[in-house]
Coordinates of C-alpha atoms and ligand atoms in Angstrom, one line a residue:
M1 CA 0.0 0.0 0.0
D2 CA 1.2 3.5 -0.9
K3 CA 2.8 5.7 1.7
I4 CA 3.4 9.5 1.6
F5 CA 6.7 10.7 2.8
I6 CA 7.5 14.3 3.7
E7 CA 10.8 16.0 4.6
G8 CA 9.4 18.9 6.5
Q9 CA 10.1 22.6 7.0
Q10 CA 10.6 23.6 3.3
T11 CA 9.4 27.1 2.5
L12 CA 6.3 27.2 0.3
S13 CA 5.9 29.7 -2.5
G14 CA 4.0 30.1 -5.8
S15 CA 0.5 29.3 -6.8
V16 CA -1.7 26.3 -7.1
Q17 CA -4.9 25.6 -8.9
I18 CA -7.8 24.4 -6.7
S19 CA -9.8 21.4 -8.1
G20 CA -13.6 21.0 -8.4
A21 CA -15.4 20.3 -5.1
K22 CA -15.8 16.7 -4.2
N23 CA -18.9 17.4 -2.1
A24 CA -20.5 19.2 -5.0
V25 CA -19.8 16.8 -7.8
L26 CA -21.1 13.6 -6.0
P27 CA -24.7 14.8 -5.6
I28 CA -24.6 16.4 -9.1
M29 CA -23.7 13.0 -10.5
T30 CA -26.7 11.4 -8.9
A31 CA -29.0 14.2 -10.0
A32 CA -28.0 13.5 -13.6
L33 CA -29.5 10.0 -13.1
M34 CA -33.0 11.6 -13.0
A35 CA -32.9 12.6 -16.7
E36 CA -33.0 10.6 -19.8
G37 CA -30.2 12.1 -21.9
R38 CA -26.6 13.0 -21.6
S39 CA -25.3 15.5 -19.1
V40 CA -21.8 16.8 -19.2
V41 CA -20.1 17.8 -15.9
T42 CA -16.8 19.8 -16.1
R43 CA -14.1 20.6 -13.5
V44 CA -14.6 17.1 -12.1
P45 CA -11.8 16.2 -9.7
D46 CA -10.1 12.9 -10.4
L47 CA -10.6 11.4 -6.9
R48 CA -11.2 7.9 -5.5
D49 CA -14.7 9.0 -4.5
T50 CA -15.5 10.3 -8.0
R51 CA -14.3 7.0 -9.4
T52 CA -16.4 5.1 -6.8
M53 CA -19.5 7.2 -7.8
I54 CA -18.8 6.5 -11.5
R55 CA -18.8 2.8 -10.7
L56 CA -22.1 3.2 -8.9
M57 CA -23.5 5.1 -11.9
E58 CA -22.5 2.2 -14.1
I59 CA -24.0 -0.4 -11.8
V60 CA -27.4 1.4 -11.9
G61 CA -27.1 1.3 -15.7
A62 CA -25.9 4.8 -16.6
T63 CA -23.4 5.2 -19.4
C64 CA -20.4 7.3 -18.3
S65 CA -17.1 8.5 -19.7
F66 CA -14.5 10.5 -17.8
E67 CA -11.5 12.2 -19.2
N68 CA -9.5 15.3 -18.3
G69 CA -12.0 16.5 -15.8
K70 CA -14.9 16.1 -18.1
L71 CA -17.5 13.6 -17.1
S72 CA -20.4 12.6 -19.3
I73 CA -23.3 10.7 -17.8
D74 CA -26.1 9.3 -19.9
G75 CA -29.1 8.5 -17.8
S76 CA -31.1 7.0 -20.7
T77 CA -29.8 3.5 -20.0
V78 CA -30.4 3.6 -16.2
N79 CA -32.4 0.4 -15.3
N80 CA -31.2 -1.0 -12.0
P81 CA -32.1 1.2 -9.0
E82 CA -29.9 -0.5 -6.5
A83 CA -26.7 0.6 -4.6
P84 CA -24.8 -2.4 -3.3
Y85 CA -23.2 -2.7 0.2
D86 CA -19.7 -3.0 -1.3
L87 CA -19.8 0.6 -2.6
V88 CA -21.9 2.2 0.0
K89 CA -19.6 1.0 2.8
T90 CA -16.6 2.6 1.1
M91 CA -18.4 5.9 0.4
R92 CA -21.4 7.1 2.3
A93 CA -22.2 9.7 -0.4
S94 CA -23.5 6.7 -2.4
F95 CA -26.7 7.3 -0.4
Y96 CA -27.3 10.3 -2.7
V97 CA -28.8 7.8 -5.2
L98 CA -31.8 7.2 -2.9
G99 CA -33.9 10.3 -3.7
P100 CA -33.2 10.5 -7.5
L101 CA -33.7 6.8 -8.2
L102 CA -36.9 6.6 -6.1
A103 CA -38.2 9.7 -7.9
R104 CA -37.5 8.2 -11.3
F105 CA -38.3 4.5 -10.8
G106 CA -40.8 4.5 -7.9
V107 CA -38.5 2.0 -6.1
V108 CA -35.0 2.0 -4.9
K109 CA -32.8 -0.3 -2.9
V110 CA -29.8 1.2 -1.1
S111 CA -27.5 -0.5 1.4
L112 CA -27.8 1.2 4.8
P113 CA -24.5 3.0 5.5
G114 CA -22.8 1.8 8.7
G115 CA -20.9 4.0 11.2
C116 CA -17.6 5.6 10.2
A117 CA -14.4 6.8 11.7
W118 CA -16.2 9.8 13.2
G119 CA -19.2 8.3 14.9
P120 CA -22.6 6.8 14.0
R121 CA -23.6 9.2 11.2
P122 CA -27.3 8.2 11.0
V123 CA -29.5 8.7 7.9
D124 CA -32.8 9.1 9.8
F125 CA -33.5 12.6 8.3
H126 CA -33.2 11.3 4.8
L127 CA -35.6 8.4 5.6
K128 CA -38.1 10.5 7.6
G129 CA -38.1 13.1 4.8
L130 CA -38.9 10.5 2.1
E131 CA -41.6 9.0 4.3
K132 CA -43.2 12.4 4.6
L133 CA -43.1 12.6 0.8
G134 CA -45.2 9.4 0.8
A135 CA -42.6 6.7 0.4
K136 CA -42.9 3.4 2.1
I137 CA -39.6 2.5 3.7
T138 CA -38.6 -1.0 4.7
L139 CA -35.3 -2.5 5.9
E140 CA -34.4 -5.9 4.5
S141 CA -31.0 -7.6 5.0
G142 CA -29.2 -4.4 5.6
Y143 CA -30.8 -2.6 2.6
I144 CA -33.3 0.3 2.7
I145 CA -36.1 -0.3 0.2
A146 CA -38.1 2.8 -0.6
E147 CA -41.2 2.7 -2.7
A148 CA -43.7 5.3 -4.0
K149 CA -45.7 5.4 -7.2
R150 CA -45.2 9.2 -7.2
L151 CA -44.0 11.2 -4.3
Q152 CA -46.3 13.9 -2.9
G153 CA -45.2 17.4 -2.0
T154 CA -45.2 18.1 1.7
K155 CA -43.6 20.2 4.5
I156 CA -40.4 18.9 6.0
N157 CA -38.6 20.5 9.0
F158 CA -35.1 19.1 9.6
E159 CA -34.0 18.9 13.2
F160 CA -30.5 19.8 11.9
P161 CA -29.6 21.4 8.5
S162 CA -28.1 18.2 7.2
V163 CA -26.2 18.6 3.9
G164 CA -26.9 15.1 2.6
A165 CA -30.6 15.0 3.7
T166 CA -31.3 18.4 2.1
G167 CA -29.7 17.2 -1.1
N168 CA -31.5 13.9 -1.2
I169 CA -34.9 15.4 -0.4
A170 CA -34.5 18.3 -2.8
M171 CA -33.8 15.8 -5.6
A172 CA -36.7 13.5 -4.6
A173 CA -39.1 16.5 -4.3
A174 CA -38.1 18.0 -7.7
T175 CA -40.5 15.7 -9.5
A176 CA -43.0 15.1 -6.7
E177 CA -46.7 16.0 -7.2
G178 CA -47.2 19.5 -5.7
T179 CA -45.1 21.7 -3.6
T180 CA -42.5 20.7 -1.0
I181 CA -41.2 23.1 1.6
I182 CA -37.9 22.2 3.4
E183 CA -37.4 24.2 6.6
N184 CA -34.0 24.3 8.2
A185 CA -32.3 23.3 4.9
A186 CA -28.6 23.2 4.5
R187 CA -27.1 26.3 2.8
E188 CA -23.6 24.9 2.0
P189 CA -22.3 26.1 -1.4
E190 CA -22.4 22.5 -2.6
I191 CA -26.1 22.3 -1.9
V192 CA -26.7 25.6 -3.5
Q193 CA -25.0 24.4 -6.6
L194 CA -27.0 21.1 -6.6
C195 CA -30.3 23.1 -6.4
E196 CA -29.2 25.4 -9.2
Y197 CA -28.3 22.4 -11.3
L198 CA -31.7 20.8 -10.6
N199 CA -33.3 24.1 -11.8
T200 CA -31.2 23.9 -15.0
M201 CA -32.6 20.4 -15.5
G202 CA -36.1 21.9 -15.3
A203 CA -36.8 21.8 -11.6
C204 CA -38.5 24.7 -9.9
I205 CA -36.7 25.4 -6.6
R206 CA -37.0 28.7 -4.8
G207 CA -35.1 30.1 -1.8
I208 CA -31.8 28.6 -2.8
G209 CA -29.1 29.5 -0.4
T210 CA -31.6 30.2 2.4
T211 CA -32.8 27.8 5.2
R212 CA -36.2 27.5 3.5
L213 CA -36.4 25.7 0.1
T214 CA -39.7 25.7 -1.8
I215 CA -39.8 23.1 -4.5
D216 CA -42.7 23.0 -7.0
G217 CA -42.7 19.5 -8.4
V218 CA -42.4 19.1 -12.2
E219 CA -43.3 16.1 -14.3
T220 CA -39.8 15.3 -15.5
L221 CA -36.2 16.6 -15.6
H222 CA -34.0 16.8 -18.6
S223 CA -30.3 16.4 -18.9
A224 CA -28.1 19.5 -18.5
D225 CA -24.4 20.5 -18.3
I226 CA -22.6 22.1 -15.3
D227 CA -19.2 23.3 -14.2
V228 CA -18.4 22.2 -10.7
I229 CA -17.6 24.9 -8.1
P230 CA -14.1 24.9 -6.6
D231 CA -13.3 22.9 -3.5
R232 CA -13.4 25.2 -0.5
I233 CA -12.1 22.4 1.7
E234 CA -9.1 21.7 -0.4
A235 CA -8.5 25.5 -0.5
G236 CA -8.7 25.7 3.3
T237 CA -6.2 22.8 3.6
F238 CA -3.7 24.8 1.5
L239 CA -4.3 27.9 3.5
A240 CA -3.4 26.0 6.7
A241 CA -0.1 25.0 5.1
G242 CA 0.5 28.5 3.8
A243 CA -0.1 30.0 7.3
L244 CA 2.8 27.9 8.6
L245 CA 5.3 27.8 5.7
G246 CA 5.5 30.7 3.3
E247 CA 3.4 32.7 0.9
I248 CA 1.1 31.0 -1.6
T249 CA -1.7 31.8 -3.9
L250 CA -4.7 29.6 -4.6
N251 CA -6.2 30.1 -8.0
G252 CA -9.7 29.2 -9.2
V253 CA -11.4 29.6 -5.9
I254 CA -14.6 31.5 -4.9
P255 CA -13.2 33.6 -1.9
E256 CA -16.7 34.3 -0.6
H257 CA -17.1 30.5 0.1
L258 CA -14.1 30.9 2.4
D259 CA -15.2 34.0 4.3
S260 CA -15.4 32.6 7.8
V261 CA -12.2 30.6 7.2
I262 CA -10.2 33.6 5.9
L263 CA -11.4 35.6 8.9
N264 CA -9.9 33.0 11.2
F265 CA -6.6 32.9 9.3
K266 CA -6.4 36.7 9.7
E267 CA -6.9 36.3 13.5
V268 CA -4.0 33.9 13.5
G269 CA -1.8 36.7 12.2
C270 CA -1.6 35.8 8.6
N271 CA -1.8 38.3 5.8
V272 CA -4.6 37.2 3.5
S273 CA -5.7 38.9 0.4
T274 CA -8.3 38.0 -2.2
T275 CA -9.2 38.8 -5.8
S276 CA -12.4 37.7 -7.5
N277 CA -11.0 34.2 -8.0
S278 CA -7.9 33.8 -5.9
V279 CA -6.7 33.9 -2.3
T280 CA -3.1 34.7 -1.2
I281 CA -1.9 33.9 2.2
A282 CA 1.4 34.9 3.8
Q283 CA 2.8 33.0 6.8
A284 CA 2.2 34.6 10.2
D285 CA 5.4 35.6 12.1
K286 CA 3.9 34.1 15.2
I287 CA 0.8 31.8 15.1
Q288 CA -1.7 33.4 17.5
P289 CA -3.9 30.8 19.2
V290 CA -7.5 31.2 18.0
D291 CA -10.4 29.3 19.4
M292 CA -12.7 27.9 16.8
T293 CA -16.1 26.2 16.8
T294 CA -17.3 24.5 13.7
A295 CA -20.8 25.3 12.5
V296 CA -22.9 24.8 9.4
Y297 CA -22.3 27.2 6.5
P298 CA -21.5 30.1 6.6
G299 CA -19.7 29.0 9.8
F300 CA -16.3 27.4 10.0
P301 CA -16.6 23.9 8.3
T302 CA -16.2 20.7 10.2
D303 CA -14.2 19.5 7.2
L304 CA -11.4 21.9 8.1
Q305 CA -11.4 21.2 11.9
A306 CA -8.6 18.7 11.7
Q307 CA -6.4 21.0 9.7
W308 CA -7.1 23.9 12.1
V309 CA -6.1 21.7 15.0
A310 CA -2.8 20.9 13.2
L311 CA -2.2 24.7 12.7
M312 CA -2.9 25.4 16.4
T313 CA -0.3 22.8 17.5
L314 CA 2.3 25.4 16.6
A315 CA 0.5 28.5 18.1
K316 CA 2.1 30.7 20.8
G317 CA -0.4 29.7 23.4
S318 CA -3.5 27.5 24.0
S319 CA -6.6 27.2 22.0
M320 CA -9.9 25.3 22.1
I321 CA -11.5 23.7 19.0
T322 CA -15.0 22.5 19.3
D323 CA -16.9 20.5 16.7
T324 CA -20.6 21.0 16.9
V325 CA -21.4 19.2 13.7
Y326 CA -19.6 15.9 14.4
H327 CA -18.9 15.4 18.1
D328 CA -16.6 12.4 17.7
R329 CA -14.4 13.7 14.8
F330 CA -11.0 13.7 16.5
S331 CA -9.2 10.6 15.2
H332 CA -6.4 12.9 14.0
V333 CA -5.5 13.9 17.6
P334 CA -3.5 10.8 18.7
E335 CA -1.7 11.0 15.3
L336 CA -0.9 14.7 15.7
N337 CA 0.4 14.0 19.2
R338 CA 2.9 11.6 17.6
F339 CA 4.6 14.7 16.1
G340 CA 5.0 16.1 19.6
A341 CA 1.8 18.1 19.7
N342 CA 0.1 18.7 23.0
I343 CA -3.6 18.0 22.4
K344 CA -6.3 16.6 24.8
V345 CA -9.8 15.9 23.8
E346 CA -12.8 16.2 26.2
N347 CA -16.3 15.6 24.8
N348 CA -16.4 17.5 21.5
T349 CA -13.5 19.9 22.2
A350 CA -9.8 19.6 21.5
F351 CA -7.6 21.6 23.9
V352 CA -4.4 22.4 22.1
R353 CA -1.4 23.8 23.9
G354 CA 1.0 25.2 21.3
V355 CA 4.5 23.7 21.1
D356 CA 7.7 25.2 19.7
A357 CA 8.2 22.6 17.0
L358 CA 6.7 19.4 15.6
V359 CA 9.0 16.5 14.8
G360 CA 8.3 14.2 11.9
A361 CA 7.0 10.7 12.7
P362 CA 5.3 7.7 11.2
V363 CA 1.6 8.3 11.4
M364 CA -1.6 6.8 10.0
S365 CA -4.5 8.3 8.0
T366 CA -7.9 7.6 9.5
D367 CA -10.2 9.6 7.3
I368 CA -10.0 12.2 4.5
R369 CA -9.7 15.3 6.5
A370 CA -7.7 13.8 9.3
S371 CA -5.2 12.8 6.6
A372 CA -5.0 16.3 5.4
S373 CA -4.1 17.5 8.9
L374 CA -1.3 15.0 9.0
I375 CA 0.1 16.4 5.7
V376 CA -0.1 20.0 7.1
A377 CA 1.7 18.8 10.3
G378 CA 4.3 16.8 8.3
L379 CA 5.1 19.8 6.1
A380 CA 5.7 22.0 9.2
A381 CA 7.6 19.3 11.2
K382 CA 11.3 18.9 11.5
G383 CA 12.6 15.8 9.7
R384 CA 10.8 13.0 8.0
T385 CA 7.1 12.0 8.2
E386 CA 5.7 8.8 6.8
I387 CA 2.0 8.6 6.4
S388 CA 0.3 5.3 5.8
R389 CA -3.2 4.3 4.7
V390 CA -3.1 7.2 2.2
Y391 CA -6.1 5.9 0.3
H392 CA -8.1 8.1 2.6
I393 CA -6.3 11.1 1.2
D394 CA -6.9 10.0 -2.3
R395 CA -10.7 9.9 -1.7
G396 CA -10.8 13.7 -1.4
Y397 CA -7.6 15.3 -2.7
E398 CA -6.5 15.4 -6.3
Q399 CA -2.7 15.1 -6.8
I400 CA -2.0 16.4 -3.4
E401 CA 1.8 15.6 -3.5
E402 CA 2.2 17.1 -6.9
K403 CA 0.4 20.3 -5.9
F404 CA 2.5 20.7 -2.7
R405 CA 5.7 19.8 -4.6
S406 CA 5.0 22.6 -7.1
L407 CA 5.0 25.0 -4.1
G408 CA 8.4 23.8 -3.0
A409 CA 7.5 21.0 -0.5
N410 CA 9.6 17.9 -0.3
I411 CA 6.8 15.3 -0.4
W412 CA 6.6 12.1 -2.4
R413 CA 4.7 8.8 -2.6
K414 CA 6.1 5.3 -2.6
N415 CA 4.7 1.9 -2.5
P416 CA 7.1 0.1 -0.1
I417 CA 6.4 -3.3 -1.6
V418 CA 7.4 -2.4 -5.1
Ligands
UD1_501 C1 -21.6 16.2 4.3 C2 -20.2 16.2 3.7 C3 -19.1 16.0 4.8 C4 -19.3 17.1 5.9 C5 -20.7 17.2 6.4 C6 -21.0 18.4 7.3 C7 -20.6 15.2 1.6 C8 -20.4 14.0 0.6 N1 -20.1 15.0 2.8 O1 -21.8 15.0 5.0 O2 -17.8 16.1 4.2 O3 -18.4 16.9 6.9 O4 -21.6 17.3 5.3 O5 -20.7 19.5 6.6 O6 -21.1 16.2 1.2 N2 -27.4 13.7 10.8 C9 -28.4 13.0 11.5 N3 -29.3 12.3 10.7 C10 -29.3 12.3 9.3 C11 -28.3 13.1 8.7 C12 -27.4 13.8 9.5 O7 -28.5 12.9 12.7 O8 -30.1 11.7 8.7 C13 -26.4 14.5 11.6 C14 -25.0 13.9 11.5 O9 -24.8 12.8 12.3 C15 -24.2 15.1 11.8 C16 -25.0 16.3 11.2 O10 -26.4 15.8 11.1 O11 -24.0 15.3 13.2 C17 -24.6 16.8 9.9 O12 -24.5 15.8 9.0 P1 -24.7 16.0 7.4 O13 -24.8 17.5 7.2 O14 -25.9 15.2 7.0 O15 -23.4 15.4 6.8 P2 -23.3 14.6 5.5 O16 -24.2 15.0 4.4 O17 -23.2 13.1 5.8

């Protein structure tokens, strides 16, 4: 299995292109299943998760081709509304086929996702929402079976503005009979783009970007093309490295999507400037400790919590980082402590006491964003870091070593068996 090696403390400089957003492209791909016809999606990041979703598209019968960031999905041939355990267990976002395939076929069978490295991650909001739309839901041998001749518009009030449930229900409701209102909807840019895409396909969704979505059901959707928004989480990961190691520019971003993140980097002492489509960050002389609490958009994203903890390990003082979205998401902490960091976790808060330096160490990836925090720490640490289980990184980061190498980092990948 591949490992990533880093010889740390190299100064970073130059610019890097940010890829399309993983969390935007995955639901867009499943939305394309709702139409008969060929949809072309551009700026698609070549990630393990994208490839897994393409496999799932093909299993349900879609015809796909993927080359140079351009993905074509033909939904005309879709004929098998079933997402098997083998795929769902490797990528929970497979659950995004639930709403679209139910809407199109009146029946869908999707493996129930299990827990994951950061807690139980239930899907009850998705299922309750579909039930409210009139679906009959049963559980059979680990699979959710949802059935409905035609879904019926209704009012749904989410207990929490879940990204996945908002996306799934918006897709299902797009072709329901009558109007659906989703209260407490997620407002993440990836959900905004999904709703805008559905509208391009012929859906009628109002209130996009607010907590109240109004969806007037239409008979059918047609295929449509779309260019995926840039990945704000990949961008935030590069900002964390820039804050510690030099001056770098991220191109092809939407700075507005990073507003709360940029604010925090400024508080740390970094110089951050933006243009309409780029962000430049210059290393802080001294990393100031900044407490941070994750929140739903427009708050600080939970997907950057691990990278923030990595940054704070080198702050001149103590900080508290609380995750209100995923309470158990701290598997990176024991690994970061292997670099000599001083972090303790109590409930959903990491207490970080800044240290003078990190020292490279062998560490292990546990999930996508935890892995990213290990790369940030490894880049800043003295000496060599060896990261194993890097398939987690490949799920969500496109060419991460190449990108960091182009900025001056000494980072490479090796398969120790070859
Ligand atoms: C998505 C992102 C993930 C990100 C997360 C929060 C994708 C593919 N993944 O995950 O990277 O970290 O948003 O921004 O876009 N919840 C329930 N019941 C449900 C659904 C969610 O209790 O049915 C809870 C979760 O346990 C969690 C919170 O709601 O505590 C938020 O989860 P949600 O927004 O649904 O995350 P995902 O869509 O799974």
